[in-house]
Coordinates of C-alpha atoms (C1' of nucleotides) in Angstrom, one line a residue:
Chain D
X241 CA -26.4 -6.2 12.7
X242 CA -26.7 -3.7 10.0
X243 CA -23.8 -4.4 7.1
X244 CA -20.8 -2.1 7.7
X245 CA -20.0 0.0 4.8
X246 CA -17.4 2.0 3.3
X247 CA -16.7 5.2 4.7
X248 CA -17.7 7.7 1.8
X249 CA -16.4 5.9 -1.1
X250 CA -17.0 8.3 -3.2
X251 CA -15.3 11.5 -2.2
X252 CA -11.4 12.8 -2.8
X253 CA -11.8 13.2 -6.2
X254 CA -10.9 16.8 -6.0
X255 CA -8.1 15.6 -4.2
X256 CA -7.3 12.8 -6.3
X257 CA -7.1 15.4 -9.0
X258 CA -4.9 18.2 -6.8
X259 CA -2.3 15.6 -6.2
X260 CA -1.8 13.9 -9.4
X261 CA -1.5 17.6 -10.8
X262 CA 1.0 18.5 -8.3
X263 CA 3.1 15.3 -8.8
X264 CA 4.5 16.7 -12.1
X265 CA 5.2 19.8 -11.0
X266 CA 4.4 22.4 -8.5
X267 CA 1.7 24.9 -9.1
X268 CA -0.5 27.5 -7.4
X269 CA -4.2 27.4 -6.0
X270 CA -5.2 30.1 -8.7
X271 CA -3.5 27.8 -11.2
X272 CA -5.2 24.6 -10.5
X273 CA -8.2 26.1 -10.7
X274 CA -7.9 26.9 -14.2
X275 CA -5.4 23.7 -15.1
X276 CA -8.0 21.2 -14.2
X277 CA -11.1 22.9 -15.8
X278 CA -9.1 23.2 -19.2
X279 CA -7.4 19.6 -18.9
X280 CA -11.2 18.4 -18.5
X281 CA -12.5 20.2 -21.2
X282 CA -14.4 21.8 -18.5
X283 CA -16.4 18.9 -17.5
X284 CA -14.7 19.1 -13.8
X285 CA -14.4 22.4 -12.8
X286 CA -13.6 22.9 -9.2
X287 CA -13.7 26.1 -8.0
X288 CA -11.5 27.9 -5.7
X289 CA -13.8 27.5 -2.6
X290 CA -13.0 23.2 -3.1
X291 CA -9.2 23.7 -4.0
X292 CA -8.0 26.1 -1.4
X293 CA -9.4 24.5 1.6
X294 CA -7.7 20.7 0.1
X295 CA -4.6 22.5 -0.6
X296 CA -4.9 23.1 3.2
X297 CA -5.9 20.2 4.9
X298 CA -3.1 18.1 2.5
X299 CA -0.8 20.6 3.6
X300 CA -1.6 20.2 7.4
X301 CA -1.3 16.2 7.4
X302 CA 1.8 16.3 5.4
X303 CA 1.0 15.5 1.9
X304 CA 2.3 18.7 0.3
X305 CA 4.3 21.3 1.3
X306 CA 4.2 25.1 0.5
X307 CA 6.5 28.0 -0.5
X308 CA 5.5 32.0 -0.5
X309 CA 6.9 33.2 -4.2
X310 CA 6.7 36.5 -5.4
X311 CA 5.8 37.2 -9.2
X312 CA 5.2 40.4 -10.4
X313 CA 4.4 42.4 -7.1
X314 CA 2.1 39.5 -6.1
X315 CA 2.2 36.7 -4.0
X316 CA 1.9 32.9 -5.1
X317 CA 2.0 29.7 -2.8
X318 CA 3.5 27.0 -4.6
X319 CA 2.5 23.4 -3.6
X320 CA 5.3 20.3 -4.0
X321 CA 4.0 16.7 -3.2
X322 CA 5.8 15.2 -0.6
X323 CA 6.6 11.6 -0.2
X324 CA 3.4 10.9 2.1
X325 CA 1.9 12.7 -0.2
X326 CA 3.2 10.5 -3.1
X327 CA 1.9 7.1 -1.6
X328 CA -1.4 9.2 -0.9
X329 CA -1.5 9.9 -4.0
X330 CA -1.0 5.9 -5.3
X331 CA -3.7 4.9 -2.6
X332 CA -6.6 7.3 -4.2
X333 CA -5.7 6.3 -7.9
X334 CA -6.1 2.7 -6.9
X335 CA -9.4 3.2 -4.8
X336 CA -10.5 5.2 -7.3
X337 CA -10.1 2.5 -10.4
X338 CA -11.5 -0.1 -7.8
X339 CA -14.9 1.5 -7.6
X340 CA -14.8 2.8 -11.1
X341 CA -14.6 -0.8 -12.5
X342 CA -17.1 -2.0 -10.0
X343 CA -19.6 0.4 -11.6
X344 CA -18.0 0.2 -15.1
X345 CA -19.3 -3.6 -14.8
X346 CA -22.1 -3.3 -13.1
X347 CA -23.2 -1.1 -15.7
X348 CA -22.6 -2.9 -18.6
X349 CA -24.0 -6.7 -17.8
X350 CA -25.6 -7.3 -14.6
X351 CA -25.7 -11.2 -15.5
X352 CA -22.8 -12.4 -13.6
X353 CA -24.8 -15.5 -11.3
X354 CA -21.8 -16.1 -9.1
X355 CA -21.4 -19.8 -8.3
Chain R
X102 CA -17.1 36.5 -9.8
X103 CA -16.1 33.4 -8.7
X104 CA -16.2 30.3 -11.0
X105 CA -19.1 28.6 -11.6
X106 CA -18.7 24.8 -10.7
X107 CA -21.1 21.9 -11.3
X108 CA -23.3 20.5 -8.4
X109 CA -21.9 18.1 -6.1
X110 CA -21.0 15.9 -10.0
X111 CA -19.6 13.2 -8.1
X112 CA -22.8 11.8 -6.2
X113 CA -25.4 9.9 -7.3
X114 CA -23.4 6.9 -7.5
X115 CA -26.1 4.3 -5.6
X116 CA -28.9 6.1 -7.5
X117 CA -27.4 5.0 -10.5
X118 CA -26.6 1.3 -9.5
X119 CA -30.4 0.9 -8.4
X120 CA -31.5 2.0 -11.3
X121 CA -28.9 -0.3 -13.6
X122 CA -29.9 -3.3 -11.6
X123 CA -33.8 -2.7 -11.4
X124 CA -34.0 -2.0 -15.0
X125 CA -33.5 -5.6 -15.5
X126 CA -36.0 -6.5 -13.4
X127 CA -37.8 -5.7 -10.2
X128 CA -36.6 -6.0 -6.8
X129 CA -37.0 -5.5 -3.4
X130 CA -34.5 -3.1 -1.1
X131 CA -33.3 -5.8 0.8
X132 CA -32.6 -7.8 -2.0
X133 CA -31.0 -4.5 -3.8
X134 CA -28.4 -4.6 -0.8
X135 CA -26.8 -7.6 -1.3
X136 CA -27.1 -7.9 -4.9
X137 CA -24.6 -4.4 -5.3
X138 CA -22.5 -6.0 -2.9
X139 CA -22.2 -9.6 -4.8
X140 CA -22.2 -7.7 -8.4
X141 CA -19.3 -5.6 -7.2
X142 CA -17.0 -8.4 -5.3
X143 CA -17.6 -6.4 -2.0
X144 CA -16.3 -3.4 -3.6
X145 CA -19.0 -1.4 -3.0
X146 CA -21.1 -2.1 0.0
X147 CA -24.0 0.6 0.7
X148 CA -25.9 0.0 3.7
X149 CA -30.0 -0.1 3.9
X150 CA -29.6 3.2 5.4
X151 CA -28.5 4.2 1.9
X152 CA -30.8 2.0 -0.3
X153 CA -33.9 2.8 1.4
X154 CA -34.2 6.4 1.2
X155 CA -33.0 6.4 -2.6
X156 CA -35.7 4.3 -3.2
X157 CA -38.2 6.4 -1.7
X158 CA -36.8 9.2 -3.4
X159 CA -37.0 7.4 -6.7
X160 CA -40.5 6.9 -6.8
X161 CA -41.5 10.4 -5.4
X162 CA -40.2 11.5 -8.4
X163 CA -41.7 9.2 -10.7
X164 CA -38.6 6.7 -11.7
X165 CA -39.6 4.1 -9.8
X166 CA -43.4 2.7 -8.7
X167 CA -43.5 -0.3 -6.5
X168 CA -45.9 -3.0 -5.2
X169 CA -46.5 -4.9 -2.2
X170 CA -45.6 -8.4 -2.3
X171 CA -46.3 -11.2 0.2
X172 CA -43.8 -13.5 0.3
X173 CA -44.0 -16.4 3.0
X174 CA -46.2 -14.6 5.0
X175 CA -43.5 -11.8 4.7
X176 CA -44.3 -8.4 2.7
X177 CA -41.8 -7.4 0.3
X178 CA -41.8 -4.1 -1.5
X179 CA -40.8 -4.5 -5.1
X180 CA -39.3 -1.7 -7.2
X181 CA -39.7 -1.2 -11.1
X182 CA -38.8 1.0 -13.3
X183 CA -40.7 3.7 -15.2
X184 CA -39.7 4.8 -18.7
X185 CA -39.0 8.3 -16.6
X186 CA -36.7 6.2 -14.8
X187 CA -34.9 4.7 -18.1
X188 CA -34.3 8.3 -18.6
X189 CA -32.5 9.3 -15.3
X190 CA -30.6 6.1 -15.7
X191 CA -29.4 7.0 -19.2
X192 CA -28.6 10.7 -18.0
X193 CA -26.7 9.3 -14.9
X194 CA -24.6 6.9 -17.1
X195 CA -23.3 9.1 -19.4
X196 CA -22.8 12.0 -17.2
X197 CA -21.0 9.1 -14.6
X198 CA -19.1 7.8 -17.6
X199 CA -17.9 11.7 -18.7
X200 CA -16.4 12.6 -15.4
X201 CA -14.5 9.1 -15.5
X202 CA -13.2 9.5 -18.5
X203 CA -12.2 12.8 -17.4
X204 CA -10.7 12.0 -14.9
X205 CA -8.6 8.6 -16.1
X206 CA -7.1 11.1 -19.2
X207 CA -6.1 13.7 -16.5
X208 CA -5.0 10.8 -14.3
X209 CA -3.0 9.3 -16.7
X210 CA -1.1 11.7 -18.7
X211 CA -0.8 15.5 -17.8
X212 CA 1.0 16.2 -20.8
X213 CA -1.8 18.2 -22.8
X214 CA -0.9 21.6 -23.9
X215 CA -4.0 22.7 -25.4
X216 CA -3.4 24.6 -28.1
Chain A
dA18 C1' -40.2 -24.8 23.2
dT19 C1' -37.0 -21.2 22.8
dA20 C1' -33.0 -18.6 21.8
dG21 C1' -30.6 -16.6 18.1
dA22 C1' -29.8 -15.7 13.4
dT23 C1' -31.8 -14.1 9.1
dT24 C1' -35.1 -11.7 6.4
dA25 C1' -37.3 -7.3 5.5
dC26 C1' -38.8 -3.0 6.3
dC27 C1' -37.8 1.7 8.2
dT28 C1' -35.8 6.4 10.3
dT29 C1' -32.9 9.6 12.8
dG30 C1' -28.8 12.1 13.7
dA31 C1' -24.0 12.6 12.7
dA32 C1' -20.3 12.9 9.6
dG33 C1' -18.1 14.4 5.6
dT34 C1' -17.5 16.8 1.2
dT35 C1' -18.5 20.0 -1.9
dC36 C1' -20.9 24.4 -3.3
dT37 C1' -22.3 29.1 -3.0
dA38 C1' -21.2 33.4 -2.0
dG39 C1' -19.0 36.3 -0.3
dG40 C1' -14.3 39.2 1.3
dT41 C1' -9.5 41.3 0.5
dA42 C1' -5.9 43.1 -2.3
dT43 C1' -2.7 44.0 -6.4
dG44 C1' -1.8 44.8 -11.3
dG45 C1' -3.0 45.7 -16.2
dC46 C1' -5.8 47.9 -19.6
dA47 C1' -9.0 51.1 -21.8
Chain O
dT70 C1' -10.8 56.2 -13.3
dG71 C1' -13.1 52.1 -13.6
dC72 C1' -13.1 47.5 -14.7
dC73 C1' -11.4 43.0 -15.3
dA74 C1' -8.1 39.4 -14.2
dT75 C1' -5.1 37.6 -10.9
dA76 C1' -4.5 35.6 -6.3
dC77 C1' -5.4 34.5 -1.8
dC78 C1' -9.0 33.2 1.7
dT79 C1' -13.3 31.7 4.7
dA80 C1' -18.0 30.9 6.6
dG81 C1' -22.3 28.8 6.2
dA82 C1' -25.5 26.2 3.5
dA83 C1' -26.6 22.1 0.9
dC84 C1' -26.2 17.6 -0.1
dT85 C1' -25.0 12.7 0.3
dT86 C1' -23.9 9.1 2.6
dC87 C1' -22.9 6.6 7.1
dA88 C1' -23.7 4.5 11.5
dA89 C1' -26.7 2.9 14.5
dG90 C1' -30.5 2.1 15.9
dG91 C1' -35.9 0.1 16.0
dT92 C1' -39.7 -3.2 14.6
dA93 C1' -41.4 -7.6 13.4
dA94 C1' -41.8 -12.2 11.2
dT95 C1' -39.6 -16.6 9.9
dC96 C1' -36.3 -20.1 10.1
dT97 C1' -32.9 -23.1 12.5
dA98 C1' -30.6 -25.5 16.0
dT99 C1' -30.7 -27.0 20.5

DNA sequence: ATAGATTACCTTGAAGTTCTAGGTATGGCA
DNA sequence: TGCCATACCTAGAACTTCAAGGTAATCTAT
């Protein structure tokens, strides 16, 4: 038998990042956009073809919900994190800080000789 | 125009942890397999099916060169790095250890306010 | 002796994300 | 009037990684 792996370990960043913006307080698509490429210093800059369609698919399995608002003639959807969406949230941080100190490890000193 | 992002930044993961490991010495595929798993506590797991073909690709490019082994009447292929490879390693650290660090500061406290 | 597990290599096709590159429409500014 | 910024969206390509196989030799337990 070939070793079963973990199922794409190392996607839902974007995600990651969508929700944990959202969990302070709601924003727009056109907002994150900009919010996370500043709050990275630009060194994660998602563009609106990555955060729409996640803003979508969280909304369809419950993670977020959305309001139509309009501001100045226009029309904004505001995301809110839901509850599911809150525990979703808790679940990628601590996947994420899993693997990243896996690697972090890893990286640094690879003599570990277990047992 | 729509915004610029970076390519696909959060791959190259296995790349990187067969190049961390090799660059202590050389090693075999097989071998590279279950030493990620052991060095990570079963944290990460990656499959021949993803160990192989990053090897290949490796040494196409000129980061890796190998050589047949026999081993018990057994071949084994052994990987090394190059000093081309010491440089994608070092590239693929410190972009890895950017976006992380990105990331944990967004993750942790959204609180900001530039400027 | 022989069945099964382990070692050791490999590839193909599917799955899943993310990226590029568009499209639409409104409002503000020069 | 023309252009840029805002604000939404999608389709198709590109890229990794995954699952699942295939081959073959050695070792182990029966």
């Amino acid at each position: 038998m070939t070793r079963t792996t973990n199922p794409n370990f190392m996607n839902g960043v974007p995600e990651l990042l969508i929700l944990r913006l959202l969990s302070e307080r709601e924003m727009y698509g056109y907002e994150l956009v900009q919010a996370i490429a500043e709050q990275t210093r630009e060194m994660i800059v998602l563009g609106e073809g990555v955060v729409y369609p996640v803003l979508h698919a969280l909304e369809q399995n419950g993670c977020l919900k959305s309001r139509r608002k309009a501001v100045a003639g226009r029309t904004r959807v505001y995301y809110a994190v839901t509850a599911a969406g809150q525990r979703r949230l808790k679940d990628l941080v601590s996947s994420w800080q899993s693997i990243t100190n896996a690697v972090a490890e890893l990286v640094k000193g690879v003599s570990h000789v277990p047992a």
